[in-house]
XYZ file of C-alpha atoms in Angstrom:
671
model
C 113.134 93.907 105.434
C 116.789 94.055 106.313
C 118.494 97.467 105.490
C 121.620 95.740 104.111
C 122.148 95.968 100.476
C 121.077 92.754 98.464
C 122.944 91.441 95.665
C 121.209 92.941 92.727
C 118.887 90.895 90.634
C 120.339 92.252 87.396
C 123.996 91.403 88.464
C 123.252 87.588 88.124
C 124.977 85.928 85.681
C 123.234 83.038 83.314
C 120.631 81.375 85.162
C 118.383 82.694 82.335
C 115.300 80.350 83.336
C 115.424 80.989 86.643
C 115.283 84.926 86.421
C 112.679 84.522 83.968
C 110.253 82.373 86.230
C 110.499 84.474 89.171
C 109.950 87.816 87.246
C 106.764 85.847 85.521
C 105.457 85.330 88.744
C 106.305 88.992 89.825
C 104.225 90.275 87.055
C 101.540 87.848 87.671
C 101.204 85.913 91.126
C 98.270 83.931 89.474
C 101.091 81.825 87.612
C 101.145 79.965 91.251
C 104.843 80.472 92.124
C 107.931 78.656 91.365
C 109.990 75.480 92.167
C 113.681 75.664 91.768
C 115.769 72.381 91.434
C 119.304 72.097 91.478
C 122.442 71.871 93.087
C 123.803 73.866 95.993
C 125.635 77.130 95.079
C 123.585 78.252 92.011
C 122.199 81.393 93.234
C 118.554 80.019 94.087
C 118.437 81.856 97.255
C 120.478 84.922 95.799
C 117.788 85.139 92.988
C 114.833 85.020 95.073
C 115.893 87.901 97.731
C 117.094 89.868 94.964
C 113.805 89.551 93.336
C 112.205 90.645 96.892
C 113.981 93.641 96.995
C 112.556 94.786 93.406
C 109.119 94.102 94.198
C 107.136 97.492 94.202
C 106.110 98.971 97.890
C 102.858 98.096 99.036
C 100.454 100.324 100.660
C 98.936 98.654 103.873
C 96.640 99.838 106.826
C 98.328 101.335 109.496
C 98.480 98.626 112.349
C 97.090 95.917 110.331
C 99.116 92.659 111.212
C 97.725 91.126 108.111
C 98.926 93.624 105.389
C 95.237 94.814 104.421
C 95.317 96.963 101.308
C 93.732 100.529 102.143
C 91.492 100.701 99.112
C 90.037 97.292 99.729
C 90.610 95.651 102.864
C 89.813 92.234 104.016
C 86.123 92.229 105.459
C 86.955 89.176 107.722
C 90.516 90.543 108.622
C 90.901 89.687 112.593
C 92.127 93.190 112.832
C 89.420 94.655 111.220
C 87.084 96.180 110.454
C 89.346 98.929 108.786
C 87.072 101.813 108.386
C 88.721 105.325 107.342
C 92.232 103.704 108.170
C 95.130 105.358 107.745
C 97.399 103.836 104.894
C 100.866 103.561 105.305
C 103.673 102.416 102.468
C 106.203 99.707 103.310
C 108.605 97.268 101.057
C 107.043 94.401 99.994
C 108.637 91.368 102.697
C 110.263 88.295 101.999
C 109.254 85.755 104.406
C 111.194 82.517 104.777
C 109.973 79.234 106.153
C 112.539 77.243 108.064
C 112.503 73.537 107.484
C 111.876 72.849 110.944
C 108.979 75.173 111.588
C 105.812 74.053 113.530
C 102.401 74.077 112.125
C 101.541 76.987 114.660
C 104.451 78.898 113.138
C 103.254 78.611 109.678
C 99.533 79.330 110.170
C 99.702 81.159 113.579
C 98.568 80.224 116.783
C 95.618 80.831 119.568
C 97.028 81.589 122.996
C 95.152 78.518 124.495
C 96.273 79.424 128.087
C 94.712 83.009 127.913
C 91.644 81.569 126.471
C 91.132 78.847 129.141
C 92.120 81.219 131.834
C 90.734 84.483 130.979
C 88.347 83.699 128.017
C 90.284 85.699 125.784
C 90.504 84.533 122.147
C 93.839 86.075 121.391
C 95.371 85.077 117.849
C 98.947 85.352 117.037
C 99.741 85.614 113.201
C 101.911 83.369 111.646
C 104.445 83.165 108.652
C 101.242 83.297 106.107
C 100.049 86.400 107.424
C 103.428 87.958 107.202
C 103.791 86.874 103.484
C 100.432 88.482 102.471
C 101.152 90.634 99.422
C 105.017 89.454 99.460
C 107.197 86.872 98.748
C 106.873 83.605 100.878
C 110.374 81.524 100.366
C 110.912 77.868 101.391
C 114.375 76.601 101.093
C 114.743 72.775 100.865
C 111.065 72.261 100.232
C 111.373 68.709 99.924
C 112.613 68.018 103.467
C 109.458 70.156 104.965
C 107.191 68.054 106.698
C 104.054 66.954 104.382
C 101.514 68.362 106.528
C 103.344 71.634 106.154
C 103.517 71.417 102.744
C 99.864 70.759 102.373
C 98.768 73.904 104.623
C 101.177 75.961 102.571
C 100.127 74.980 98.851
C 96.389 75.200 100.223
C 96.643 78.662 101.443
C 98.629 79.791 98.072
C 95.787 77.935 95.985
C 92.966 79.780 98.105
C 94.677 82.971 98.960
C 93.617 82.617 102.450
C 94.586 80.711 105.764
C 92.285 79.035 108.188
C 93.375 78.542 111.487
C 91.061 76.194 113.700
C 92.103 75.431 117.372
C 89.257 73.933 119.983
C 86.190 75.501 118.340
C 87.850 78.838 117.703
C 88.082 79.830 113.907
C 90.199 82.508 112.355
C 90.419 83.241 108.694
C 92.827 85.991 106.987
C 94.020 86.511 103.609
C 96.965 84.847 102.446
C 98.251 85.932 98.883
C 102.043 85.567 98.037
C 104.624 84.790 95.602
C 105.551 81.332 96.525
C 109.169 80.057 95.656
C 110.492 76.722 96.691
C 113.809 75.610 96.103
C 115.403 72.013 96.475
C 118.389 69.772 95.895
C 116.855 66.517 94.099
C 119.884 64.511 95.398
C 118.269 64.936 98.919
C 115.099 63.586 98.055
C 112.009 64.408 95.477
C 108.633 66.116 96.208
C 105.549 63.966 95.829
C 103.792 64.447 92.583
C 100.757 65.810 94.046
C 102.869 68.471 95.651
C 105.013 69.134 92.478
C 101.784 69.775 90.371
C 100.876 72.783 93.034
C 103.795 74.808 91.827
C 102.993 76.878 88.779
C 106.140 76.510 87.279
C 109.439 74.534 87.618
C 112.988 75.722 86.533
C 116.191 73.455 86.583
C 119.226 75.112 87.485
C 123.029 74.378 87.242
C 126.294 75.869 87.428
C 127.819 77.012 84.048
C 130.268 75.011 82.546
C 131.986 77.833 80.711
C 134.774 79.295 82.001
C 134.426 82.913 81.344
C 130.994 82.748 82.821
C 132.323 81.538 86.032
C 134.910 84.059 86.264
C 132.385 86.598 85.834
C 130.351 85.122 88.448
C 133.005 84.883 90.868
C 134.283 88.561 90.040
C 131.218 90.265 90.720
C 130.390 88.094 93.881
C 133.662 89.194 95.356
C 133.227 92.871 94.307
C 129.767 92.695 96.355
C 131.395 91.174 99.394
C 134.139 93.657 99.256
C 131.917 96.734 99.239
C 128.060 95.925 99.259
C 126.846 99.311 98.948
C 128.985 100.211 96.464
C 128.176 97.221 94.276
C 124.535 97.703 94.674
C 124.958 101.468 93.700
C 126.734 100.569 90.443
C 123.370 98.291 89.375
C 121.009 100.901 90.431
C 120.213 102.257 87.363
C 119.561 98.728 85.877
C 117.427 97.592 89.354
C 115.234 100.494 88.708
C 114.518 100.012 85.166
C 113.342 96.372 85.850
C 111.525 97.677 88.750
C 109.543 99.899 86.419
C 109.165 97.104 83.646
C 107.679 94.856 86.321
C 105.064 97.715 86.837
C 104.282 98.383 83.520
C 103.943 94.448 82.726
C 101.593 94.097 85.576
C 99.512 97.213 84.166
C 99.446 95.492 80.724
C 98.526 92.131 81.789
C 94.591 92.881 81.862
C 94.799 93.840 78.187
C 96.382 91.026 76.845
C 94.573 88.676 74.783
C 94.627 84.540 74.608
C 93.448 83.789 71.303
C 91.439 80.665 70.366
C 94.720 79.318 68.498
C 96.856 79.946 71.400
C 94.396 77.861 73.815
C 94.440 74.937 71.200
C 98.003 74.896 71.182
C 97.896 75.072 75.249
C 95.260 72.074 75.509
C 97.034 70.174 72.735
C 100.439 70.349 74.105
C 98.980 69.356 77.730
C 97.350 66.390 76.045
C 100.296 65.506 74.087
C 102.442 65.340 77.344
C 99.669 63.310 79.150
C 99.511 65.759 82.345
C 96.813 64.976 84.727
C 94.074 67.140 85.612
C 93.534 70.640 84.062
C 95.878 72.641 86.275
C 98.648 72.698 83.701
C 96.350 74.035 80.963
C 95.556 76.666 83.279
C 98.998 77.632 84.652
C 100.221 77.458 80.825
C 97.458 80.026 79.913
C 98.541 82.266 82.588
C 102.254 82.188 82.242
C 101.887 82.723 78.384
C 99.574 85.528 79.187
C 102.614 87.083 81.448
C 105.137 86.162 78.903
C 103.091 88.536 76.476
C 102.779 91.315 79.006
C 106.399 91.066 79.832
C 107.396 91.611 76.520
C 104.889 94.464 76.133
C 102.719 92.761 73.803
C 98.901 92.390 74.031
C 98.643 89.116 72.189
C 100.036 85.923 72.934
C 102.356 84.001 70.427
C 103.290 80.539 69.644
C 106.654 81.237 71.219
C 104.949 82.427 74.395
C 103.126 78.873 74.391
C 106.330 77.251 73.812
C 108.155 78.867 76.581
C 105.301 78.144 78.988
C 105.338 74.769 78.198
C 109.015 74.402 79.183
C 108.369 76.143 82.322
C 104.833 74.575 83.310
C 104.885 70.651 81.999
C 108.353 69.398 82.903
C 107.289 68.494 86.701
C 103.639 67.549 85.529
C 104.736 64.835 83.380
C 106.689 62.929 85.553
C 105.412 59.515 86.710
C 107.634 58.343 89.301
C 111.340 59.289 90.532
C 113.328 57.386 87.952
C 111.859 59.093 85.190
C 114.508 61.984 83.490
C 113.151 65.370 83.979
C 112.180 67.834 81.066
C 110.335 67.915 77.947
C 110.979 66.381 74.336
C 111.106 69.739 72.618
C 110.955 68.041 69.167
C 107.426 66.995 70.135
C 106.640 69.824 71.710
C 107.370 71.783 68.250
C 105.736 69.339 66.623
C 102.537 69.613 68.518
C 102.696 73.474 68.288
C 102.992 73.370 64.610
C 100.453 70.977 64.043
C 97.611 72.961 66.246
C 98.634 76.503 65.256
C 96.029 78.552 63.774
C 95.272 81.678 61.653
C 94.505 83.751 64.577
C 98.054 83.442 65.808
C 99.412 86.962 64.988
C 103.024 87.558 63.798
C 105.344 86.280 66.402
C 107.200 89.455 66.517
C 108.346 90.019 70.188
C 110.328 93.086 69.542
C 114.318 93.442 69.732
C 114.309 91.709 73.545
C 112.695 88.503 72.600
C 109.910 86.955 74.681
C 112.345 86.909 77.729
C 113.039 90.715 77.714
C 116.700 91.671 77.193
C 119.270 89.673 75.697
C 120.128 88.057 78.907
C 116.248 87.023 79.956
C 116.622 89.279 83.029
C 114.870 92.576 82.497
C 116.751 94.012 79.197
C 120.178 93.869 81.686
C 123.357 93.748 79.443
C 125.959 91.290 80.547
C 129.184 92.602 81.793
C 132.350 91.092 79.854
C 132.068 88.681 77.319
C 129.740 87.520 74.526
C 125.919 88.366 75.238
C 124.011 85.740 76.766
C 121.430 83.577 75.395
C 118.002 84.026 75.659
C 116.326 81.915 77.878
C 114.977 78.641 76.237
C 117.115 78.553 73.218
C 119.671 76.383 71.834
C 122.525 78.849 73.049
C 121.949 78.791 76.428
C 124.606 77.080 78.532
C 123.821 73.446 79.512
C 125.163 71.237 82.099
C 127.533 68.839 81.291
C 126.138 65.204 81.540
C 127.036 63.649 84.816
C 129.281 60.338 84.702
C 126.969 57.199 85.167
C 126.936 56.403 88.890
C 127.476 52.851 90.134
C 129.809 51.833 87.029
C 132.674 49.357 87.339
C 133.765 46.042 85.945
C 132.330 42.533 86.338
C 132.030 39.364 84.587
C 128.751 40.101 83.102
C 127.288 43.009 81.561
C 124.513 44.951 83.755
C 121.082 43.369 83.344
C 118.181 45.602 82.415
C 115.553 45.722 85.188
C 112.288 44.217 85.072
C 108.975 46.451 85.175
C 108.455 47.706 88.684
C 105.495 46.980 90.404
C 103.206 48.183 93.476
C 104.756 46.051 96.447
C 103.270 45.020 99.811
C 103.956 47.621 102.816
C 106.947 46.613 104.607
C 106.924 47.961 107.983
C 109.011 48.347 111.192
C 107.359 46.874 114.264
C 106.989 48.779 117.521
C 106.203 52.474 117.947
C 109.090 54.557 116.964
C 109.432 58.673 116.997
C 111.749 59.495 113.810
C 111.363 61.693 110.931
C 107.716 62.063 109.443
C 106.938 59.748 106.573
C 104.216 56.729 105.630
C 105.664 53.540 106.556
C 105.627 52.589 110.335
C 103.935 53.741 113.364
C 105.375 56.520 115.486
C 104.634 59.084 117.797
C 104.202 62.418 116.129
C 102.731 65.718 116.513
C 100.293 65.123 114.120
C 97.901 62.055 113.833
C 95.028 60.541 115.629
C 95.058 61.179 119.385
C 95.951 58.407 121.434
C 96.063 59.903 124.977
C 97.372 62.816 127.017
C 100.363 63.774 128.876
C 101.712 67.039 131.068
C 102.998 69.428 128.460
C 106.747 69.508 128.181
C 107.949 72.892 127.070
C 105.283 75.104 125.101
C 101.861 73.381 124.904
C 101.085 73.004 121.269
C 97.957 70.556 121.055
C 95.673 70.622 123.770
C 93.889 67.580 124.973
C 90.447 69.622 126.078
C 88.721 66.141 127.825
C 92.095 65.374 129.793
C 92.369 68.845 130.920
C 88.683 69.386 132.040
C 89.294 65.990 133.998
C 92.390 67.355 135.451
C 90.959 70.659 136.700
C 87.313 69.212 137.845
C 88.421 67.672 141.364
C 89.890 71.071 142.476
C 87.155 73.301 141.851
C 85.736 73.672 145.463
C 89.016 74.403 146.967
C 89.611 76.940 144.040
C 86.225 78.524 145.609
C 84.118 77.610 142.509
C 80.627 76.528 143.723
C 78.409 77.442 140.674
C 78.904 77.060 136.701
C 82.037 77.187 135.243
C 85.167 75.596 135.560
C 88.740 77.315 137.040
C 91.730 76.085 134.985
C 95.327 76.589 136.083
C 98.559 76.063 134.137
C 98.921 72.523 135.979
C 95.530 71.457 134.896
C 96.498 71.734 130.872
C 97.240 68.431 129.127
C 99.260 67.805 126.043
C 97.379 65.345 123.261
C 99.635 62.638 122.507
C 99.201 61.533 118.799
C 100.325 58.512 116.576
C 101.152 58.917 113.144
C 103.676 57.620 110.614
C 107.466 57.689 110.408
C 109.690 57.317 107.603
C 112.511 54.710 107.967
C 115.883 54.015 106.863
C 115.359 51.041 104.331
C 118.731 49.269 103.781
C 119.159 47.300 100.745
C 121.614 44.026 100.731
C 121.390 42.777 97.210
C 123.279 39.877 95.925
C 124.924 40.386 92.631
C 127.002 37.104 92.620
C 127.132 34.532 89.660
C 124.395 32.376 91.481
C 121.819 35.141 90.828
C 122.915 36.244 87.414
C 123.474 32.401 85.810
C 120.174 31.637 85.861
C 119.023 35.291 84.105
C 117.239 36.265 87.581
C 118.840 39.642 87.922
C 116.454 41.371 85.394
C 113.609 40.274 88.013
C 115.665 40.991 91.082
C 116.447 44.839 89.779
C 113.016 44.940 88.983
C 112.021 43.750 92.544
C 114.430 46.285 94.184
C 113.336 49.205 92.138
C 109.821 48.365 93.129
C 110.796 48.480 96.777
C 112.600 51.793 96.000
C 109.529 53.599 94.455
C 107.820 52.334 97.795
C 110.222 53.932 99.777
C 110.023 57.297 97.673
C 106.336 57.450 98.288
C 106.768 56.745 102.001
C 109.705 59.519 102.799
C 112.310 56.961 103.700
C 116.046 57.464 103.488
C 117.459 54.674 101.458
C 121.046 52.702 101.012
C 122.367 50.147 98.808
C 125.141 47.161 99.659
C 125.776 44.977 97.091
C 128.060 41.796 97.495
C 129.874 39.622 94.830
C 133.461 38.019 94.377
C 135.105 38.379 97.542
C 133.889 41.556 98.992
C 130.722 43.848 99.781
C 130.491 47.325 98.674
C 128.639 50.271 99.712
C 126.990 51.108 96.313
C 124.815 54.239 98.085
C 125.414 55.641 101.234
C 121.984 56.435 102.964
C 120.154 59.292 101.302
C 116.613 60.624 100.685
C 117.430 60.611 96.826
C 116.007 57.095 95.542
C 116.549 58.112 92.089
C 120.549 57.739 92.923
C 119.954 54.262 94.263
C 117.896 53.726 91.065
C 120.912 54.644 88.861
C 123.240 52.829 90.814
C 121.122 49.331 90.567
C 120.843 49.962 86.580
C 124.443 49.574 86.461
C 125.080 47.221 88.891
C 127.563 44.343 87.459
C 127.337 40.858 88.358
C 129.373 37.510 88.769
C 131.427 35.824 91.071
C 131.200 34.159 94.278
C 128.723 34.720 96.989
C 130.253 36.345 100.079
C 126.909 36.580 101.931
C 128.714 37.356 105.255
C 130.555 40.129 104.042
C 127.318 41.836 102.684
C 125.681 41.266 106.212
C 128.734 42.691 108.041
C 128.656 45.790 106.001
C 125.197 46.377 106.355
C 125.835 45.832 109.827
C 128.625 49.094 109.978
C 126.353 51.071 107.933
C 123.594 50.888 110.209
C 125.873 51.045 113.240
C 127.139 54.584 111.849
C 123.413 55.830 110.844
C 122.214 55.156 114.338
C 124.701 57.700 115.668
C 123.807 60.140 113.216
C 119.976 59.940 113.628
C 119.145 57.507 116.541
C 115.398 58.278 116.130
C 115.314 56.817 112.485
C 114.733 53.156 112.608
C 116.051 50.828 109.940
C 114.478 48.017 107.988
C 117.016 45.730 106.404
C 115.842 44.216 103.032
C 118.096 41.373 101.988
C 117.924 40.197 98.157
C 119.409 36.923 97.648
C 118.477 33.156 97.180
C 120.223 32.427 100.420
C 123.660 30.824 99.205
C 126.851 31.531 100.446
C 130.166 30.385 99.006
C 133.631 31.368 99.245
C 136.042 31.269 102.237
C 136.098 28.731 104.959
C 132.699 27.792 106.244
C 130.710 30.498 104.374
C 127.420 29.244 105.657
C 128.043 29.541 109.510
C 130.122 32.773 108.908
C 126.738 34.283 107.316
C 124.440 32.968 110.054
C 126.788 34.551 112.618
C 126.762 37.958 110.787
C 122.759 37.417 110.589
C 122.738 36.741 114.267
C 124.482 40.339 114.986
C 121.377 42.100 113.340
C 119.136 39.859 115.374
C 120.717 40.823 118.582
C 119.994 44.572 117.927
C 116.492 43.987 116.935
C 116.833 45.196 113.553
C 113.507 44.752 111.518
C 114.659 42.628 108.252
C 112.874 41.136 105.306
C 114.654 38.614 103.164
C 113.354 38.413 99.585
C 113.868 34.835 98.455
C 115.170 34.782 94.863
C 115.744 31.019 94.453
C 113.733 29.475 91.255
C 113.742 25.941 89.943
C 112.074 22.789 90.966
C 114.064 22.051 93.632
C 114.483 24.599 96.205
C 117.057 24.533 98.979
C 115.093 27.045 101.282
C 118.292 28.680 102.724
C 116.876 31.974 102.212
C 114.305 31.045 104.641
C 117.137 29.844 107.009
C 118.667 33.226 106.755
C 115.392 35.150 107.538
C 115.329 32.993 110.744
C 118.884 33.700 111.711
C 118.010 37.580 111.326
C 115.013 37.247 113.194
C 112.713 38.631 110.441
C 110.677 37.546 107.559
C 111.344 35.718 104.069
C 109.107 36.455 101.003
C 109.381 35.263 97.455
C 109.470 37.624 94.269
C 106.257 36.717 93.345
C 104.683 37.309 97.116
C 106.278 40.762 97.242
C 103.597 42.049 94.711
C 100.860 44.153 96.452
C 98.297 41.709 95.101
C 99.632 38.404 96.423
C 99.473 37.906 100.282
C 98.921 40.316 103.220
C 101.013 40.796 106.041
C 104.445 40.483 105.054
C 106.455 41.856 107.863
C 104.876 41.042 111.312
C 105.837 41.912 114.751
C 108.518 39.059 115.453
C 109.300 40.623 118.978
C 105.496 39.742 120.034
C 106.096 36.169 119.137
C 109.697 35.875 120.682
C 108.926 37.865 123.702
C 111.421 40.693 122.501
C 110.796 44.585 123.404
C 109.829 46.629 120.602
């Protein structure tokens, strides 16, 4: 850990739920970590680093790279066995996992060159080993590659990391306090991954001027004199550290009664969470809350607070649902299933969250006392203005119910960001061949390496069994997986769409495609056209719920400037290619194909479509035309784009197979 002073945990203003969630995990790591969701600049990283400095020192075996405890060393420790080992004390570590880290950096790596050339099984520990018995902090965890998140959460759940490399197996203990932070506007985590975090808290900057003033005052004081500022808070820090130690010692004595268990089970059932993990996390959280308050019995207040921390991220079904719990429903459930064995909920003068600020009994400086976490007096963020609002000839139409769509994919083989939509060359996936390594060797192709070395054995003096392998013989495995794409929606919001009451179905289809994009880790953008122009309603982003919000408020009416919509999309894609050349676009045009307004609008739209076709942009036209007589203009537009047309009915997953085919294979274009 750095010797530079950390911003004191007890000096953080507000953010009661954030501090409480971190402290509960410090008391009981079995809670399973905490996911912090919120905008930038809300003290997420500051709080995590400050908590790490509060963690009690740990005793470790001297020289053990895996931080084994002297009293109970890991029998399978790669640096073991530890017999009569010398013990040393050191601060608990806080290890940060960068978003761009490789799998080898996370779990550790074997030196394959030494293994092949010298027969030495040398293992270099990764970040999971460094974080053992400390804190593992993942900033922007929603941007971490899925395979890394899976490895990370598996290790957190099992308390151990397993490394397999070409027949060599290494296992070591990996128990840590897992903290992830994310900005929801940059994209969501999959529900399966959300469920693996024990607790979640939502953070936002305070809207109270006095509290914001105090935040700035303290931060400026710390930046001017870090050591002096930390010294002024040393007493409160020491008291909070002692309280963490005391709560840890009390934790085994806390009793979770039958009434509390019934309330936990009833609450999880009432909010329809999947599986049993929520029940277990709630039980552990309620127990930790009781220990933190210095009690040996779990009360209804503990169960209520545990539900507010453990359930919001588990009850969501898709990215368009609002986060949080219905607290009235929660209170009704707790009251209905309360029992006689629940003791008098007297948490003492500090309440279930500790002190008056929920941060370990630290009194706030300047101003009124801060409310306890989870109470109605806690400052709440002001509601954000509704995005995508604007005038129009007709009021916004409610979207129809989303459905599961057919898979739309980009033809050819890409090499963009990891995802689940289109084929791509990736670091992970099925092995498709071998090549000479460019830079460090990460994935050895053993058969290709042996094949490259075999013809040279006589020249290298090898006449008997065995194989002499040199660096030039090593071959890197090439793998094929899936990438996420940029899905740019171009939505016709003109009068021809609204007049026939079709906009509800159209919005439902786009919501369905947005849900599919969320599940496949795509970026999305939204262009709309109506009246006399096209608008970029949402610049390309990973936040599909932002796109859904803008779509919901989309006004309709007016003429159909189809060419303007296609030209706006062309400009958006041009800029995005400059920003991220590896991410391939998929253009989804939602229209009936009509074009009105201006001189020769149909010919102008065809020329605009030709720009996309000339650049080889994969495209799909969702044909929204209805009625007994159809003009087929959407199909003509798809032909001009060099893409595929599909009706709203055909978009459903159970309708037809293979919506987007490799048009380049039939036209002779290069993929």
